[in-house]
Amino acid sequence: MSAVSIPGDPPGGRRALAVWGTGVSVYFVAVIFRTSLGVAGLDAADRFHVNASALSTFSILQLLVYAGMQIPVGLLVDRLGTKKVLALGAVLFTAGQLGFAFSPTYGMALASRALLGCGDALTFISVLRLGSRWFPARQGPLVAQFAGLVGMAGNLVSTLVLARLLHGVGWTAAFAGSAVAGAVVLALVLLFLKDHPEDHEPEPFPHQGAAYVRRQIAASWREPGTRLGLWVHFTTQFPAMVFLLLWGLPFLVEAQGLSRAVAGGLLTLVVLSNMVVGLVYGQIVARHHGARLPLALGTVGTTAALWAATLAYPGPHAPMWLLIVLCTVLGACGPASMIGFDFARPANPPERQGTASGITNMGGFVASMTTLLAIGVLLDATGDDYSLAFSAVFVLQALGVSQILRLRKRAQRRERERLVASRVETVHVPA
């Protein structure tokens, strides 16, 4: 199914790339801050004297704030535009990272991670909206995958650079020093970012209070494509998110007997795999929209199979080759989750893109939050039995797949109807 250019499509080009690059740099830094706890989990447990459940609360609270804000953020982006929302996000996540650096107690550290999650929540939907305003619709899947790739580059910086800083200069200096990047991207946004190209200003949609908000949310939710996008995001993203955000390093060190250096290398492999697979998936989806669901479900099935093989391995530790394959496959989870937006995007008109993207983006983070909590509770309840704790992954995957299969036909039928209508409108546009 080929993409159709619509009248008034943005032209793209170098100017679009420069503006989009400014916006995506904010997301890049937000991901560094978001994933910084993934390389500092064991250090945080020692610093604040907490157990596994309390440690998981850091990431759960951060994701709870993030997921809970996605629909409000979508509405804000639709209403205020990208520049204002990204600037506010940079202020909040920088303040959160600084607070985390200097927190003397567990409670203050929790509050700092919540503030960081609030700022982080403002970034990705804004970047998606910026891409849709500056690039032609046919480039949407590829632009979205590139945004995800840049985010994973931020994860790579966290894994490689911040981890070394943490063990080189200490907790406070590492986290406070990294906060400088937040101030830099804030300045870039204020100086260089524009919401849309000249002569492509969107039609004004007057705000009408709470009734307007309810209509935006209800109209987006009624579209099967929005709901399918949410469940695709829910089912695909969380295995890698949970692994990178908190539990991957403890699992590899404590359950698999690896050194921190080797475990860090495997976390890096997840990120590198994500970046490579993101480029491949973006190209495939941009050319063949029919490949979206097979790619998503194939990623879920392969991930489940590799986790099952790793957790059920009969020896005391899984062999290194199996861990390498597992981490390589986990790298496909992020790109697969981006496919969710490729279901929600064509299902909604431009004035609802932010709202629909916010609904979709909630999926993976709700799943991640639930799994983080389940693993922490199960570890404490079973005396650190990682095989049993990580089995929570299969429960959420089964739930997500059942919802994807339930919604797929309705969403595909509705999308075909919209495509036919858009072709008719394009044919009737005066030359």
Tab-separated table of C-alpha atoms in Angstrom:
chain	number	residue	atom	x	y	z
A	1	MET	CA	0.000	0.000	0.000
A	2	SER	CA	1.710	3.188	-1.104
A	3	ALA	CA	1.452	6.416	0.839
A	4	VAL	CA	-0.488	9.282	-0.713
A	5	SER	CA	0.670	12.885	-0.551
A	6	ILE	CA	-2.079	15.219	0.529
A	7	PRO	CA	-2.621	18.808	-0.555
A	8	GLY	CA	-0.574	21.169	1.589
A	9	ASP	CA	1.940	18.479	2.593
A	10	PRO	CA	5.054	20.071	4.185
A	11	PRO	CA	8.021	20.114	1.806
A	12	GLY	CA	10.641	18.567	4.106
A	13	GLY	CA	14.233	19.295	3.107
A	14	ARG	CA	17.257	20.636	4.964
A	15	ARG	CA	15.368	23.313	6.869
A	16	ALA	CA	12.933	20.682	8.147
A	17	LEU	CA	15.811	18.428	9.154
A	18	ALA	CA	17.505	21.244	11.090
A	19	VAL	CA	14.359	22.214	12.994
A	20	TRP	CA	13.420	18.603	13.675
A	21	GLY	CA	16.982	17.919	14.819
A	22	THR	CA	16.669	20.696	17.380
A	23	GLY	CA	13.484	19.178	18.747
A	24	VAL	CA	14.780	15.634	18.771
A	25	SER	CA	17.882	16.735	20.702
A	26	VAL	CA	15.561	17.453	23.630
A	27	TYR	CA	14.209	13.915	23.433
A	28	PHE	CA	17.790	12.612	23.229
A	29	VAL	CA	18.697	14.258	26.531
A	30	ALA	CA	15.397	13.221	28.132
A	31	VAL	CA	16.184	9.562	27.369
A	32	ILE	CA	19.669	9.914	28.882
A	33	PHE	CA	18.082	11.164	32.091
A	34	ARG	CA	15.237	8.610	31.966
A	35	THR	CA	17.562	5.623	31.625
A	36	SER	CA	20.286	6.890	33.953
A	37	LEU	CA	18.855	4.796	36.791
A	38	GLY	CA	19.320	1.657	34.689
A	39	VAL	CA	23.107	1.871	35.145
A	40	ALA	CA	22.825	3.147	38.718
A	41	GLY	CA	20.263	0.723	40.159
A	42	LEU	CA	22.656	-1.196	42.403
A	43	ASP	CA	24.347	2.064	43.469
A	44	ALA	CA	20.942	3.579	44.284
A	45	ALA	CA	20.053	0.572	46.438
A	46	ASP	CA	23.255	1.078	48.425
A	47	ARG	CA	22.965	4.873	48.600
A	48	PHE	CA	19.379	4.917	49.873
A	49	HIS	CA	19.457	1.521	51.690
A	50	VAL	CA	16.390	0.080	49.930
A	51	ASN	CA	15.257	-3.384	48.805
A	52	ALA	CA	14.126	-4.514	45.342
A	53	SER	CA	10.529	-3.307	45.717
A	54	ALA	CA	11.612	0.134	46.901
A	55	LEU	CA	14.212	0.331	44.130
A	56	SER	CA	11.592	-0.459	41.507
A	57	THR	CA	9.449	2.352	42.922
A	58	PHE	CA	11.884	4.872	41.409
A	59	SER	CA	11.144	3.717	37.883
A	60	ILE	CA	7.480	2.929	38.587
A	61	LEU	CA	6.791	6.454	39.853
A	62	GLN	CA	8.692	7.957	36.938
A	63	LEU	CA	6.705	5.902	34.438
A	64	LEU	CA	3.440	6.485	36.295
A	65	VAL	CA	3.901	10.221	35.872
A	66	TYR	CA	4.994	9.748	32.265
A	67	ALA	CA	2.079	7.516	31.294
A	68	GLY	CA	-0.483	9.580	33.170
A	69	MET	CA	0.577	12.724	31.348
A	70	GLN	CA	0.467	11.380	27.798
A	71	ILE	CA	-3.107	12.420	26.984
A	72	PRO	CA	-2.724	15.862	28.650
A	73	VAL	CA	0.544	16.321	26.769
A	74	GLY	CA	-1.124	15.419	23.481
A	75	LEU	CA	-3.798	18.015	24.168
A	76	LEU	CA	-1.147	20.589	25.128
A	77	VAL	CA	0.798	19.987	21.932
A	78	ASP	CA	-2.366	20.287	19.843
A	79	ARG	CA	-3.240	23.508	21.660
A	80	LEU	CA	0.069	25.291	22.413
A	81	GLY	CA	2.420	23.951	19.762
A	82	THR	CA	5.732	22.131	19.990
A	83	LYS	CA	8.152	24.890	21.029
A	84	LYS	CA	6.431	25.828	24.290
A	85	VAL	CA	5.873	22.230	25.345
A	86	LEU	CA	9.455	21.135	24.581
A	87	ALA	CA	10.884	24.131	26.440
A	88	LEU	CA	8.805	23.320	29.508
A	89	GLY	CA	9.858	19.680	29.301
A	90	ALA	CA	13.555	20.620	29.230
A	91	VAL	CA	13.149	22.808	32.315
A	92	LEU	CA	11.383	20.063	34.271
A	93	PHE	CA	13.603	17.094	33.439
A	94	THR	CA	16.758	19.147	34.050
A	95	ALA	CA	15.453	20.162	37.465
A	96	GLY	CA	14.614	16.519	38.183
A	97	GLN	CA	18.102	15.311	37.247
A	98	LEU	CA	19.702	17.981	39.436
A	99	GLY	CA	17.419	17.086	42.312
A	100	PHE	CA	18.324	13.413	41.972
A	101	ALA	CA	22.019	14.312	42.089
A	102	PHE	CA	21.734	16.095	45.433
A	103	SER	CA	18.954	14.108	47.123
A	104	PRO	CA	20.088	12.990	50.583
A	105	THR	CA	17.049	10.799	51.242
A	106	TYR	CA	14.937	8.216	49.452
A	107	GLY	CA	11.847	10.450	49.594
A	108	MET	CA	13.578	13.417	47.958
A	109	ALA	CA	15.056	11.146	45.315
A	110	LEU	CA	11.571	9.810	44.533
A	111	ALA	CA	10.230	13.351	44.137
A	112	SER	CA	13.110	14.184	41.792
A	113	ARG	CA	12.411	11.161	39.582
A	114	ALA	CA	8.736	12.133	39.442
A	115	LEU	CA	9.715	15.630	38.286
A	116	LEU	CA	12.057	14.111	35.720
A	117	GLY	CA	9.269	11.861	34.473
A	118	CYS	CA	7.010	14.884	34.125
A	119	GLY	CA	9.501	16.684	31.899
A	120	ASP	CA	10.306	13.528	29.953
A	121	ALA	CA	6.595	13.047	29.240
A	122	LEU	CA	6.484	16.325	27.330
A	123	THR	CA	9.151	15.394	24.785
A	124	PHE	CA	8.290	12.436	22.560
A	125	ILE	CA	4.774	13.448	21.538
A	126	SER	CA	6.130	16.902	20.757
A	127	VAL	CA	8.821	15.419	18.516
A	128	LEU	CA	6.265	13.283	16.675
A	129	ARG	CA	4.093	16.365	16.127
A	130	LEU	CA	7.109	18.354	14.930
A	131	GLY	CA	7.899	15.666	12.366
A	132	SER	CA	4.336	15.631	11.042
A	133	ARG	CA	4.421	19.437	10.658
A	134	TRP	CA	7.751	19.597	8.809
A	135	PHE	CA	7.896	16.401	6.692
A	136	PRO	CA	5.534	14.930	4.057
A	137	ALA	CA	3.067	12.320	5.309
A	138	ARG	CA	4.718	9.557	3.262
A	139	GLN	CA	7.900	10.020	5.324
A	140	GLY	CA	6.041	9.729	8.639
A	141	PRO	CA	7.027	6.119	9.523
A	142	LEU	CA	10.689	6.720	8.740
A	143	VAL	CA	10.806	10.018	10.654
A	144	ALA	CA	9.179	8.372	13.675
A	145	GLN	CA	11.669	5.499	13.613
A	146	PHE	CA	14.545	7.984	13.387
A	147	ALA	CA	13.162	9.729	16.469
A	148	GLY	CA	13.164	6.399	18.282
A	149	LEU	CA	16.708	5.745	17.045
A	150	VAL	CA	17.917	9.071	18.458
A	151	GLY	CA	16.260	8.170	21.749
A	152	MET	CA	18.165	4.893	21.831
A	153	ALA	CA	21.356	6.820	21.142
A	154	GLY	CA	20.557	8.639	24.373
A	155	ASN	CA	20.227	5.268	26.060
A	156	LEU	CA	23.627	4.337	24.664
A	157	VAL	CA	25.172	7.483	26.156
A	158	SER	CA	23.609	6.603	29.490
A	159	THR	CA	24.947	3.058	29.327
A	160	LEU	CA	28.476	3.925	28.223
A	161	VAL	CA	29.247	7.452	29.423
A	162	LEU	CA	27.122	7.984	32.521
A	163	ALA	CA	27.999	4.556	33.905
A	164	ARG	CA	31.709	5.408	33.711
A	165	LEU	CA	31.170	8.852	35.207
A	166	LEU	CA	29.208	7.314	38.044
A	167	HIS	CA	32.034	5.021	39.040
A	168	GLY	CA	34.718	7.587	38.237
A	169	VAL	CA	33.585	10.853	39.817
A	170	GLY	CA	30.782	9.632	42.051
A	171	TRP	CA	26.998	9.963	42.290
A	172	THR	CA	26.548	13.709	42.755
A	173	ALA	CA	29.100	14.854	40.193
A	174	ALA	CA	27.869	12.389	37.547
A	175	PHE	CA	24.192	13.282	37.791
A	176	ALA	CA	24.724	17.025	38.296
A	177	GLY	CA	27.222	17.176	35.442
A	178	SER	CA	24.823	15.432	33.075
A	179	ALA	CA	22.157	18.045	33.883
A	180	VAL	CA	24.186	20.614	31.915
A	181	ALA	CA	22.949	18.913	28.736
A	182	GLY	CA	19.397	19.896	29.686
A	183	ALA	CA	20.327	23.577	29.835
A	184	VAL	CA	21.998	23.326	26.417
A	185	VAL	CA	18.980	21.831	24.640
A	186	LEU	CA	16.662	24.344	26.320
A	187	ALA	CA	18.719	27.161	24.791
A	188	LEU	CA	18.600	25.477	21.368
A	189	VAL	CA	14.814	25.206	21.504
A	190	LEU	CA	14.334	28.841	22.516
A	191	LEU	CA	16.689	30.096	19.813
A	192	PHE	CA	16.031	27.886	16.797
A	193	LEU	CA	12.849	25.813	16.970
A	194	LYS	CA	9.716	26.697	14.963
A	195	ASP	CA	6.410	24.883	15.176
A	196	HIS	CA	5.800	24.691	11.421
A	197	PRO	CA	7.163	25.929	8.057
A	198	GLU	CA	6.142	29.249	6.597
A	199	ASP	CA	2.852	29.049	4.677
A	200	HIS	CA	1.960	25.786	6.451
A	201	GLU	CA	0.328	27.177	9.557
A	202	PRO	CA	-2.438	24.797	10.672
A	203	GLU	CA	-6.035	25.872	10.785
A	204	PRO	CA	-6.925	27.356	14.177
A	205	PHE	CA	-9.072	25.149	16.358
A	206	PRO	CA	-10.554	27.275	19.111
A	207	HIS	CA	-10.393	25.790	22.580
A	208	GLN	CA	-13.789	25.332	24.151
A	209	GLY	CA	-12.917	24.270	27.678
A	210	ALA	CA	-13.539	20.841	29.130
A	211	ALA	CA	-16.034	19.958	26.409
A	212	TYR	CA	-13.332	20.421	23.767
A	213	VAL	CA	-10.941	18.200	25.708
A	214	ARG	CA	-13.531	15.456	26.085
A	215	ARG	CA	-14.351	15.588	22.382
A	216	GLN	CA	-10.683	15.329	21.382
A	217	ILE	CA	-10.104	12.310	23.596
A	218	ALA	CA	-13.383	10.603	22.711
A	219	ALA	CA	-12.946	11.126	18.973
A	220	SER	CA	-9.408	9.735	19.066
A	221	TRP	CA	-10.427	6.739	21.177
A	222	ARG	CA	-13.345	5.865	18.896
A	223	GLU	CA	-10.915	5.204	16.076
A	224	PRO	CA	-9.926	1.513	16.050
A	225	GLY	CA	-6.523	2.544	14.708
A	226	THR	CA	-5.798	4.542	17.856
A	227	ARG	CA	-6.689	1.631	20.106
A	228	LEU	CA	-4.755	-0.826	17.953
A	229	GLY	CA	-1.761	1.510	18.110
A	230	LEU	CA	-1.997	1.601	21.899
A	231	TRP	CA	-2.030	-2.191	22.194
A	232	VAL	CA	0.812	-2.639	19.699
A	233	HIS	CA	2.853	-0.168	21.744
A	234	PHE	CA	1.782	-1.888	24.990
A	235	THR	CA	2.797	-5.360	23.824
A	236	THR	CA	6.073	-4.619	22.062
A	237	GLN	CA	7.882	-1.967	24.086
A	238	PHE	CA	7.935	-3.106	27.697
A	239	PRO	CA	10.311	-6.152	27.655
A	240	ALA	CA	13.245	-4.015	26.545
A	241	MET	CA	12.148	-0.983	28.581
A	242	VAL	CA	12.058	-2.990	31.809
A	243	PHE	CA	15.422	-4.573	30.981
A	244	LEU	CA	17.175	-1.298	30.204
A	245	LEU	CA	15.434	0.932	32.714
A	246	LEU	CA	16.113	-1.109	35.847
A	247	TRP	CA	16.171	-4.899	35.986
A	248	GLY	CA	18.587	-5.871	33.185
A	249	LEU	CA	21.808	-5.151	35.090
A	250	PRO	CA	20.722	-6.898	38.336
A	251	PHE	CA	19.452	-9.889	36.323
A	252	LEU	CA	22.719	-10.272	34.435
A	253	VAL	CA	24.934	-9.717	37.489
A	254	GLU	CA	23.022	-11.472	40.258
A	255	ALA	CA	21.134	-14.186	38.358
A	256	GLN	CA	23.570	-14.889	35.526
A	257	GLY	CA	26.834	-14.341	37.415
A	258	LEU	CA	28.313	-11.814	34.993
A	259	SER	CA	30.599	-8.949	35.916
A	260	ARG	CA	29.255	-5.420	35.709
A	261	ALA	CA	31.467	-4.746	32.697
A	262	VAL	CA	30.132	-7.731	30.744
A	263	ALA	CA	26.557	-6.937	31.797
A	264	GLY	CA	27.033	-3.343	30.646
A	265	GLY	CA	28.235	-4.655	27.305
A	266	LEU	CA	25.050	-6.682	26.898
A	267	LEU	CA	22.919	-3.637	27.750
A	268	THR	CA	24.856	-1.757	25.082
A	269	LEU	CA	24.097	-4.566	22.634
A	270	VAL	CA	20.358	-4.043	23.236
A	271	VAL	CA	20.748	-0.373	22.366
A	272	LEU	CA	22.878	-0.975	19.273
A	273	SER	CA	20.482	-3.638	18.025
A	274	ASN	CA	17.611	-1.203	18.555
A	275	MET	CA	19.298	1.420	16.397
A	276	VAL	CA	19.994	-0.997	13.538
A	277	VAL	CA	16.555	-2.628	13.637
A	278	GLY	CA	14.902	0.806	13.803
A	279	LEU	CA	16.408	1.755	10.444
A	280	VAL	CA	15.274	-1.538	8.906
A	281	TYR	CA	11.738	-1.400	10.307
A	282	GLY	CA	11.348	2.244	9.291
A	283	GLN	CA	12.262	1.482	5.679
A	284	ILE	CA	10.002	-1.563	5.534
A	285	VAL	CA	6.949	0.186	6.986
A	286	ALA	CA	7.437	3.282	4.831
A	287	ARG	CA	7.331	1.104	1.690
A	288	HIS	CA	4.909	-1.643	2.760
A	289	HIS	CA	2.221	-0.668	5.262
A	290	GLY	CA	0.911	-4.213	5.202
A	291	ALA	CA	4.073	-5.349	6.984
A	292	ARG	CA	3.236	-3.420	10.157
A	293	LEU	CA	1.289	-6.090	12.011
A	294	PRO	CA	3.503	-9.044	10.976
A	295	LEU	CA	6.562	-7.116	12.162
A	296	ALA	CA	4.962	-6.263	15.497
A	297	LEU	CA	3.609	-9.748	16.208
A	298	GLY	CA	6.797	-11.397	14.960
A	299	THR	CA	8.829	-9.300	17.393
A	300	VAL	CA	6.525	-10.235	20.283
A	301	GLY	CA	6.703	-13.949	19.460
A	302	THR	CA	10.475	-14.000	19.077
A	303	THR	CA	10.971	-12.035	22.304
A	304	ALA	CA	8.719	-14.429	24.235
A	305	ALA	CA	10.547	-17.454	22.837
A	306	LEU	CA	13.982	-16.105	23.789
A	307	TRP	CA	12.871	-15.140	27.296
A	308	ALA	CA	11.370	-18.605	27.775
A	309	ALA	CA	14.580	-20.276	26.619
A	310	THR	CA	16.702	-18.086	28.914
A	311	LEU	CA	14.569	-18.442	32.043
A	312	ALA	CA	14.000	-22.183	31.590
A	313	TYR	CA	17.641	-23.069	30.801
A	314	PRO	CA	18.504	-26.141	32.882
A	315	GLY	CA	21.967	-25.032	34.004
A	316	PRO	CA	22.750	-22.568	36.806
A	317	HIS	CA	23.320	-19.819	34.240
A	318	ALA	CA	22.214	-19.364	30.645
A	319	PRO	CA	25.134	-19.650	28.175
A	320	MET	CA	26.613	-16.418	26.865
A	321	TRP	CA	25.454	-17.097	23.299
A	322	LEU	CA	21.836	-17.270	24.485
A	323	LEU	CA	22.145	-14.025	26.430
A	324	ILE	CA	23.629	-12.361	23.356
A	325	VAL	CA	20.744	-13.552	21.186
A	326	LEU	CA	18.229	-12.430	23.830
A	327	CYS	CA	19.720	-8.943	24.029
A	328	THR	CA	19.869	-8.684	20.245
A	329	VAL	CA	16.171	-9.572	19.967
A	330	LEU	CA	15.246	-7.193	22.806
A	331	GLY	CA	16.709	-4.475	20.604
A	332	ALA	CA	13.791	-4.963	18.203
A	333	CYS	CA	11.196	-4.086	20.854
A	334	GLY	CA	11.623	-0.312	20.595
A	335	PRO	CA	11.313	-0.166	16.790
A	336	ALA	CA	8.322	-2.521	16.934
A	337	SER	CA	6.607	-0.206	19.432
A	338	MET	CA	6.955	2.694	16.985
A	339	ILE	CA	4.678	0.770	14.615
A	340	GLY	CA	1.845	1.604	17.014
A	341	PHE	CA	2.035	5.237	15.909
A	342	ASP	CA	1.775	4.108	12.293
A	343	PHE	CA	-1.670	2.739	13.110
A	344	ALA	CA	-2.801	5.798	15.086
A	345	ARG	CA	-1.442	8.444	12.703
A	346	PRO	CA	-3.572	7.677	9.604
A	347	ALA	CA	-6.639	7.108	11.791
A	348	ASN	CA	-6.782	10.733	12.992
A	349	PRO	CA	-6.857	14.165	11.319
A	350	PRO	CA	-4.025	16.680	11.945
A	351	GLU	CA	-5.824	18.493	14.765
A	352	ARG	CA	-5.939	15.244	16.790
A	353	GLN	CA	-2.433	13.923	16.096
A	354	GLY	CA	-1.048	14.954	19.466
A	355	THR	CA	-3.978	13.477	21.380
A	356	ALA	CA	-3.921	10.202	19.427
A	357	SER	CA	-0.144	9.883	19.839
A	358	GLY	CA	-0.514	10.484	23.570
A	359	ILE	CA	-3.065	7.684	23.868
A	360	THR	CA	-0.823	5.334	21.891
A	361	ASN	CA	2.284	6.231	23.857
A	362	MET	CA	0.575	5.353	27.126
A	363	GLY	CA	0.495	1.681	26.166
A	364	GLY	CA	4.123	0.668	26.491
A	365	PHE	CA	4.716	2.748	29.594
A	366	VAL	CA	1.706	1.330	31.424
A	367	ALA	CA	2.981	-2.151	30.570
A	368	SER	CA	6.507	-1.247	31.675
A	369	MET	CA	5.289	0.237	34.939
A	370	THR	CA	3.185	-2.845	35.688
A	371	THR	CA	6.054	-5.222	34.906
A	372	LEU	CA	8.601	-3.236	36.923
A	373	LEU	CA	6.331	-3.462	39.955
A	374	ALA	CA	5.546	-7.153	39.419
A	375	ILE	CA	9.223	-8.101	39.108
A	376	GLY	CA	10.189	-6.150	42.226
A	377	VAL	CA	7.405	-7.682	44.311
A	378	LEU	CA	8.105	-11.198	43.033
A	379	LEU	CA	11.831	-10.869	43.714
A	380	ASP	CA	11.177	-9.906	47.329
A	381	ALA	CA	8.520	-12.618	47.741
A	382	THR	CA	10.617	-15.444	46.247
A	383	GLY	CA	14.040	-14.596	47.633
A	384	ASP	CA	15.373	-13.159	44.363
A	385	ASP	CA	14.101	-15.901	42.038
A	386	TYR	CA	14.621	-14.065	38.751
A	387	SER	CA	13.154	-16.854	36.627
A	388	LEU	CA	9.810	-16.610	38.375
A	389	ALA	CA	9.886	-12.816	38.597
A	390	PHE	CA	10.576	-12.309	34.892
A	391	SER	CA	7.719	-14.659	33.987
A	392	ALA	CA	5.479	-11.601	34.446
A	393	VAL	CA	6.582	-10.656	30.928
A	394	PHE	CA	4.531	-13.482	29.411
A	395	VAL	CA	1.307	-12.442	31.138
A	396	LEU	CA	1.348	-8.932	29.683
A	397	GLN	CA	2.393	-10.179	26.251
A	398	ALA	CA	-0.573	-12.563	26.174
A	399	LEU	CA	-2.960	-9.758	27.161
A	400	GLY	CA	-1.587	-7.432	24.490
A	401	VAL	CA	-1.652	-9.999	21.682
A	402	SER	CA	-5.281	-10.854	22.441
A	403	GLN	CA	-6.260	-7.195	22.093
A	404	ILE	CA	-4.261	-6.734	18.879
A	405	LEU	CA	-5.996	-9.712	17.279
A	406	ARG	CA	-9.376	-8.404	18.419
A	407	LEU	CA	-8.895	-4.934	16.891
A	408	ARG	CA	-6.851	-5.583	13.777
A	409	LYS	CA	-9.664	-6.191	11.251
A	410	ARG	CA	-11.688	-3.146	12.298
A	411	ALA	CA	-8.650	-0.896	12.168
A	412	GLN	CA	-7.554	-2.175	8.764
A	413	ARG	CA	-11.048	-1.779	7.307
A	414	ARG	CA	-11.323	1.780	8.621
A	415	GLU	CA	-7.890	2.671	7.252
A	416	ARG	CA	-8.777	1.356	3.787
A	417	GLU	CA	-11.909	3.530	3.830
A	418	ARG	CA	-9.853	6.603	4.725
A	419	LEU	CA	-7.277	5.839	2.033
A	420	VAL	CA	-9.955	5.597	-0.649
A	421	ALA	CA	-11.489	8.876	0.546
A	422	SER	CA	-8.112	10.654	0.511
A	423	ARG	CA	-7.417	9.450	-3.041
A	424	VAL	CA	-10.769	10.770	-4.184
A	425	GLU	CA	-10.068	14.157	-2.560
A	426	THR	CA	-6.617	14.290	-4.137
A	427	VAL	CA	-8.019	13.572	-7.586
A	428	HIS	CA	-10.541	16.425	-7.210
A	429	VAL	CA	-8.044	19.035	-6.011
A	430	PRO	CA	-7.818	21.771	-8.742
A	431	ALA	CA	-4.493	21.939	-10.549
